[in-house]
GROMACS .gro file of C-alpha atoms in nm:
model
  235
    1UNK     CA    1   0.000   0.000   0.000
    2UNK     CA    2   0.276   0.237   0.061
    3UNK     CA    3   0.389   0.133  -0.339
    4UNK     CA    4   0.678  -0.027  -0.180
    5UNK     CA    5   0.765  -0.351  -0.371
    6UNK     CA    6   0.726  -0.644  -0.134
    7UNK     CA    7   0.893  -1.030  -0.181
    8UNK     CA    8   0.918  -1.344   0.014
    9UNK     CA    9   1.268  -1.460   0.011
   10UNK     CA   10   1.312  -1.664  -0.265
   11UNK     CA   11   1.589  -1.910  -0.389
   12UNK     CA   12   1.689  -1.958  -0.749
   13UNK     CA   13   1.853  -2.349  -0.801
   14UNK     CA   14   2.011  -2.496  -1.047
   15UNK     CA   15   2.363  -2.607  -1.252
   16UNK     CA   16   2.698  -2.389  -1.214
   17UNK     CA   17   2.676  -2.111  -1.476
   18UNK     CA   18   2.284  -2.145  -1.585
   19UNK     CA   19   2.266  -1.755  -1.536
   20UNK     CA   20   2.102  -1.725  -1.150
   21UNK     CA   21   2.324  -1.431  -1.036
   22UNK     CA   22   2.270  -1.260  -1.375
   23UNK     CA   23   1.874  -1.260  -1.308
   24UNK     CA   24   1.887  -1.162  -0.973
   25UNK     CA   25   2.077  -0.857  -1.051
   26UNK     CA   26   1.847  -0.780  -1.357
   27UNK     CA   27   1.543  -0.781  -1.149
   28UNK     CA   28   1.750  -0.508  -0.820
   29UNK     CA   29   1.727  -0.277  -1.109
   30UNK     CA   30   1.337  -0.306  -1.112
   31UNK     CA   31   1.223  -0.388  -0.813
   32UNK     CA   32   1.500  -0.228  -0.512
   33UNK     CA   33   1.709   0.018  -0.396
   34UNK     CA   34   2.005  -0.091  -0.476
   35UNK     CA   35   2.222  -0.470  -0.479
   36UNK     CA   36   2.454  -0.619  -0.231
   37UNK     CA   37   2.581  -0.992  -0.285
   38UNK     CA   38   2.706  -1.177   0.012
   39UNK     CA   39   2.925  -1.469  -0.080
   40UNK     CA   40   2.905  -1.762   0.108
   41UNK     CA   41   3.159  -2.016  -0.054
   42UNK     CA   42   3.369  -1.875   0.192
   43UNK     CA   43   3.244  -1.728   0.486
   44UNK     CA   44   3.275  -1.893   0.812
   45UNK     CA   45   3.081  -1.684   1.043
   46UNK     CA   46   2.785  -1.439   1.050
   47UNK     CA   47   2.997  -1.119   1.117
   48UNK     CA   48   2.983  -1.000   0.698
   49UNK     CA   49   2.533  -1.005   0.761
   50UNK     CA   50   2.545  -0.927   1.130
   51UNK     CA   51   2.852  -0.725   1.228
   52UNK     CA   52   3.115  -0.867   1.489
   53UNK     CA   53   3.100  -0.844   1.900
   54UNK     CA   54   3.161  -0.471   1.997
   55UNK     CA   55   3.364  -0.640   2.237
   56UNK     CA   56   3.601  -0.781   1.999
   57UNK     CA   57   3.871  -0.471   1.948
   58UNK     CA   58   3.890  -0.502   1.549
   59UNK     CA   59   3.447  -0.522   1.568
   60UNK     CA   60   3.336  -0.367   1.238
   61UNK     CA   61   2.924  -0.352   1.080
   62UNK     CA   62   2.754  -0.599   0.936
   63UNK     CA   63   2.660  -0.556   0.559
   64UNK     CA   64   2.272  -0.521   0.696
   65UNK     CA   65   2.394  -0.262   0.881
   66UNK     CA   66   2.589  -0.105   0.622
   67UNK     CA   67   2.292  -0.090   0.372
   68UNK     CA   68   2.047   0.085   0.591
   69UNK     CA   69   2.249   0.346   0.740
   70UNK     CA   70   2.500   0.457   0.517
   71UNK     CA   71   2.294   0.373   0.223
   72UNK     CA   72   2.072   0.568   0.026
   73UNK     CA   73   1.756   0.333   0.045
   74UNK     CA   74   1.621   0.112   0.284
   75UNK     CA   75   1.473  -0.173   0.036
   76UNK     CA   76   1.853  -0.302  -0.088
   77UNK     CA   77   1.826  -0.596  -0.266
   78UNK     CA   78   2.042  -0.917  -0.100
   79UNK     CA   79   2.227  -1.212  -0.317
   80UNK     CA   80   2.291  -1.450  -0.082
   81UNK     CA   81   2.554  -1.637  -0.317
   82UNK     CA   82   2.610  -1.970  -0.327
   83UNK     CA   83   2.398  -2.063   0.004
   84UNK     CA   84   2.435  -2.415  -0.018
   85UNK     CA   85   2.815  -2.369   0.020
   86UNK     CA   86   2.806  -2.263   0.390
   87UNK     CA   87   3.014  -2.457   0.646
   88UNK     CA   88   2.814  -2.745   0.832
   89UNK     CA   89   2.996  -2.655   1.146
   90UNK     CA   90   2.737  -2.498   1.399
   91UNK     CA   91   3.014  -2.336   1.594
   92UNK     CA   92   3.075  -2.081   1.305
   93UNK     CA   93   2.775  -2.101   1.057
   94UNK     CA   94   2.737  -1.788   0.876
   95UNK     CA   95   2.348  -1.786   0.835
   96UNK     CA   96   2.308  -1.724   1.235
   97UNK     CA   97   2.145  -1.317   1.136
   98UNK     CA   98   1.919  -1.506   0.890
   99UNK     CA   99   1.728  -1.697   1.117
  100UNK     CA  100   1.582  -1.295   1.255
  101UNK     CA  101   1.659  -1.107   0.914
  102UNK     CA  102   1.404  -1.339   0.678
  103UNK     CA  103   1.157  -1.310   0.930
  104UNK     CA  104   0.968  -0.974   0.878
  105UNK     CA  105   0.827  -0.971   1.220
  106UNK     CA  106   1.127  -1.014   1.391
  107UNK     CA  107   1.383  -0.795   1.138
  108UNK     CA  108   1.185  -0.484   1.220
  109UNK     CA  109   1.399  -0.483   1.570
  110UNK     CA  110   1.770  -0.567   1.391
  111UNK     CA  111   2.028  -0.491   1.587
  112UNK     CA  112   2.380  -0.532   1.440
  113UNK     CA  113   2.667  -0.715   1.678
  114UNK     CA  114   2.857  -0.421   1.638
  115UNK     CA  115   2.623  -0.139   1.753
  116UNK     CA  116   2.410  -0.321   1.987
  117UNK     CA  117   2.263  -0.006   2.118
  118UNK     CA  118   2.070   0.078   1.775
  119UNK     CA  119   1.788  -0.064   1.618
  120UNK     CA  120   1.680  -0.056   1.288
  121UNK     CA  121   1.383  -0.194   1.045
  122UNK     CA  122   1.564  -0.449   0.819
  123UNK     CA  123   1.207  -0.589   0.717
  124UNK     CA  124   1.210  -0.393   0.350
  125UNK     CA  125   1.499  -0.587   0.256
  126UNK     CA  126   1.426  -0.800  -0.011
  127UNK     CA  127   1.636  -1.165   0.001
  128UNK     CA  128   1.732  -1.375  -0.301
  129UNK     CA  129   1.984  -1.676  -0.283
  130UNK     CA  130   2.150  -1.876  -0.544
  131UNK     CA  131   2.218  -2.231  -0.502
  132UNK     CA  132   2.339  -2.522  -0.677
  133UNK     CA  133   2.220  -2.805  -0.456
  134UNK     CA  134   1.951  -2.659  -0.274
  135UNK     CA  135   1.889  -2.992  -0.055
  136UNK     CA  136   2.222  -2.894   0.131
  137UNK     CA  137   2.078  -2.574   0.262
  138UNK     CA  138   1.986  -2.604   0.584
  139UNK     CA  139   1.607  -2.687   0.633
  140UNK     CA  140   1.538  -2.432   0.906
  141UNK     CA  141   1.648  -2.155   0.638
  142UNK     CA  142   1.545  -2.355   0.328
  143UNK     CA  143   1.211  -2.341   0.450
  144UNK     CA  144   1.211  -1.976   0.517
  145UNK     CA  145   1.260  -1.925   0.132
  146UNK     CA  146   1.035  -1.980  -0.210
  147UNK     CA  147   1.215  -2.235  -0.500
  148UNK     CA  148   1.270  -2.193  -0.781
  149UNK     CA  149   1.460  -2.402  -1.031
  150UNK     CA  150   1.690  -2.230  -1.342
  151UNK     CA  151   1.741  -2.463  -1.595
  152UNK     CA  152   2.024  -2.372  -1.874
  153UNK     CA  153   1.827  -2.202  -2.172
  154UNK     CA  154   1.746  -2.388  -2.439
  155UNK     CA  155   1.635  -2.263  -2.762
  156UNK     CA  156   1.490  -1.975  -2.852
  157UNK     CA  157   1.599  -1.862  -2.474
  158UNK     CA  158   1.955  -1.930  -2.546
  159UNK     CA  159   1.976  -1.714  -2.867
  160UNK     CA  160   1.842  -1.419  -2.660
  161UNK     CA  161   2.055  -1.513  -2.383
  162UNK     CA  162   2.358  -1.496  -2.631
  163UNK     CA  163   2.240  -1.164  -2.745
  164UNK     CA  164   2.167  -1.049  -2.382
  165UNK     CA  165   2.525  -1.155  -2.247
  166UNK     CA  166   2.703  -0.982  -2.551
  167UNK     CA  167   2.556  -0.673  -2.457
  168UNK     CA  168   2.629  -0.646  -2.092
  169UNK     CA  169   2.998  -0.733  -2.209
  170UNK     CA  170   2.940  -0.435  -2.431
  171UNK     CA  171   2.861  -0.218  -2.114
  172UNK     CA  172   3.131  -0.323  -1.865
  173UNK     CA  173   3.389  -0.352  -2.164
  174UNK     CA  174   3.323  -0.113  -2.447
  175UNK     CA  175   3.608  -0.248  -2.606
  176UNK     CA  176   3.384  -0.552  -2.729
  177UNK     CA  177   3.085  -0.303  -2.793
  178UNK     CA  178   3.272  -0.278  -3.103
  179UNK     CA  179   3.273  -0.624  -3.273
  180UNK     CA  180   2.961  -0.800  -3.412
  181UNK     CA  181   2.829  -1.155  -3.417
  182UNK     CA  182   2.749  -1.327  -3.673
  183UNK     CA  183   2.406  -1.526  -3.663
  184UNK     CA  184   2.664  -1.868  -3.751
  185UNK     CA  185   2.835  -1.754  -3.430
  186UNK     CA  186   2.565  -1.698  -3.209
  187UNK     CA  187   2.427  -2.049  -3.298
  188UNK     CA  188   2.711  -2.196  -3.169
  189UNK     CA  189   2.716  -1.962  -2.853
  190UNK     CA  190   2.392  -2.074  -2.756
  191UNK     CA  191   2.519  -2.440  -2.716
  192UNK     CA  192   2.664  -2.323  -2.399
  193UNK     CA  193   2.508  -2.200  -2.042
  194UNK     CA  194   2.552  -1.832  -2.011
  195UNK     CA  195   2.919  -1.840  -1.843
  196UNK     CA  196   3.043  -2.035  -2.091
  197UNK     CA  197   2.963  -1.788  -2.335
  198UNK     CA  198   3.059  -1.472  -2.146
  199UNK     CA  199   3.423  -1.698  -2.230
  200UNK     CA  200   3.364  -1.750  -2.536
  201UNK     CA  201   3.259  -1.415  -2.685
  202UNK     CA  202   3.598  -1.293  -2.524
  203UNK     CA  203   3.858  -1.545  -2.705
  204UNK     CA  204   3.658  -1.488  -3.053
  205UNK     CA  205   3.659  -1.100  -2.997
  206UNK     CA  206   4.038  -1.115  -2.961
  207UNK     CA  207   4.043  -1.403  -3.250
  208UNK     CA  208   3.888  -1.173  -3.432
  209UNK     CA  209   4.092  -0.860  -3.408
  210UNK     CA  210   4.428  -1.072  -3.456
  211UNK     CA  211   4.307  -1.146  -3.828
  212UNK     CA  212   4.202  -0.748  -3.814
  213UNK     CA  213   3.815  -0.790  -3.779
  214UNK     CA  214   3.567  -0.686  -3.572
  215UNK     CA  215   3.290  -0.934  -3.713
  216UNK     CA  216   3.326  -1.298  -3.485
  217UNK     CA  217   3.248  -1.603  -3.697
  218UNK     CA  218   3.203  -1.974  -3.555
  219UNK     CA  219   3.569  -2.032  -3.624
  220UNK     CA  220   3.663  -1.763  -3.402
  221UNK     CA  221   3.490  -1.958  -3.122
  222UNK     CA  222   3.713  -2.262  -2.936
  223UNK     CA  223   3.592  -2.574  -2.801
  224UNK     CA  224   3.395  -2.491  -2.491
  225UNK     CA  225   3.594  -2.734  -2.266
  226UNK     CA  226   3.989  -2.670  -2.345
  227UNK     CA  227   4.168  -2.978  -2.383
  228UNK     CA  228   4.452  -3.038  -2.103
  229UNK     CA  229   4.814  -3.056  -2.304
  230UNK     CA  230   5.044  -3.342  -2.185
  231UNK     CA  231   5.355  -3.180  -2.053
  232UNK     CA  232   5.674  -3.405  -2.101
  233UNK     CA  233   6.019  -3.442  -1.958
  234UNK     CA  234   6.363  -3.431  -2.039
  235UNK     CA  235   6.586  -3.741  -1.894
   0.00000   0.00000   0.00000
């Protein structure tokens, strides 16, 4: 009512590379204020959501924290990346400010590790993880959070996809912005899930300009799995 968009946390499943991060930051751009992404292949305890002990002498804030109060809007959007990739050890699980934060009634009264004496309303926050075996997430937060599987595009979807990845290359290097595809190319291209191809457009791009082109043709394009070379020895 207060036009304010408003999500369950929601998970997005599926094979390495099938393109979840790239539609969860499409969608910040719609729906939030803004995009954080919290990696969890290597995080070992909550301190990077929740802040560290203000008794520790090296405490710093939490990214939560972070978002709200030095931030310019108080609906960020969170990746949890790579959830199911969190250490089974209780003793120093990372998800510990989840269990409050994806509850709305109880992430109205956050209160980061660090600043104990300050609360805030974390409950506009909208949560989004990505996962590639979502039946290793814990089921006290897997159940906090909507499924949904991402298959690799096939089809249709993976010609658009090719077409879609090219141009956000384009943005964040305008070098590439300057070579085209050909439609041979982009056939091949979408034979592959989307990081593949992000790979791919890169080595035929520089293929490309080597022979003095800026159009990439299929030749341009390598195998998408490189083959290991034998390395031999001198007696």
């Amino acid at each position: 009512s207060d036009g304010v968009i408003v999500l369950d946390p929601i998970v997005l499943d599926g094979a390495p590379g099938s393109g979840k991060s790239t539609i969860v930051e499409e969608l910040a751009a719609i729906v939030a204020g803004g995009f954080r992404r919290i990696s969890f292949s290597a995080a070992e305890t909550g301190a990077q959501i929740g802040g560290s002990a203000s008794s520790w002498s090296n405490s710093t804030i939490g990214a939560v924290f972070d978002a709200l109060v030095n931030g310019r809007w108080g609906n960020p959007l969170f990746l949890l990346d790579e959830l199911d990739r969190t250490s089974r050890d209780s003793r120093f699980s990372p998800l510990g400010p989840l269990f409050q934060l994806l509850e709305p009634a109880m992430s109205r009264s956050f209160q980061d590790l660090s600043v104990p004496s300050l609360t805030i309303n974390a409950s506009r926050i909208l949560w989004m993880a990505s996962s590639n075996e979502s039946d290793r997430i814990p089921e006290a937060i897997r159940q906090r959070f909507a499924h949904f599987d991402v298959p690799y595009p096939v089809g249709t979807q993976s010609h658009a996809v090719a077409q879609s990845v090219l141009q956000r290359l384009a943005l964040a290097e305008p070098v590439i912005g300057r070579f085209t595809i050909t439609p041979q190319a982009v056939d091949v291209l979408a034979k592959h899930p989307p990081r593949v191809m992000r790979r791919l457009i890169r080595i035929g791009c520089g293929k490309a300009a080597v022979d003095a082109r800026f159009e990439v043709r299929p030749e341009d394009l390598p195998p998408a799995v490189a083959q290991k070379t034998r390395m031999g020895f001198c007696a």
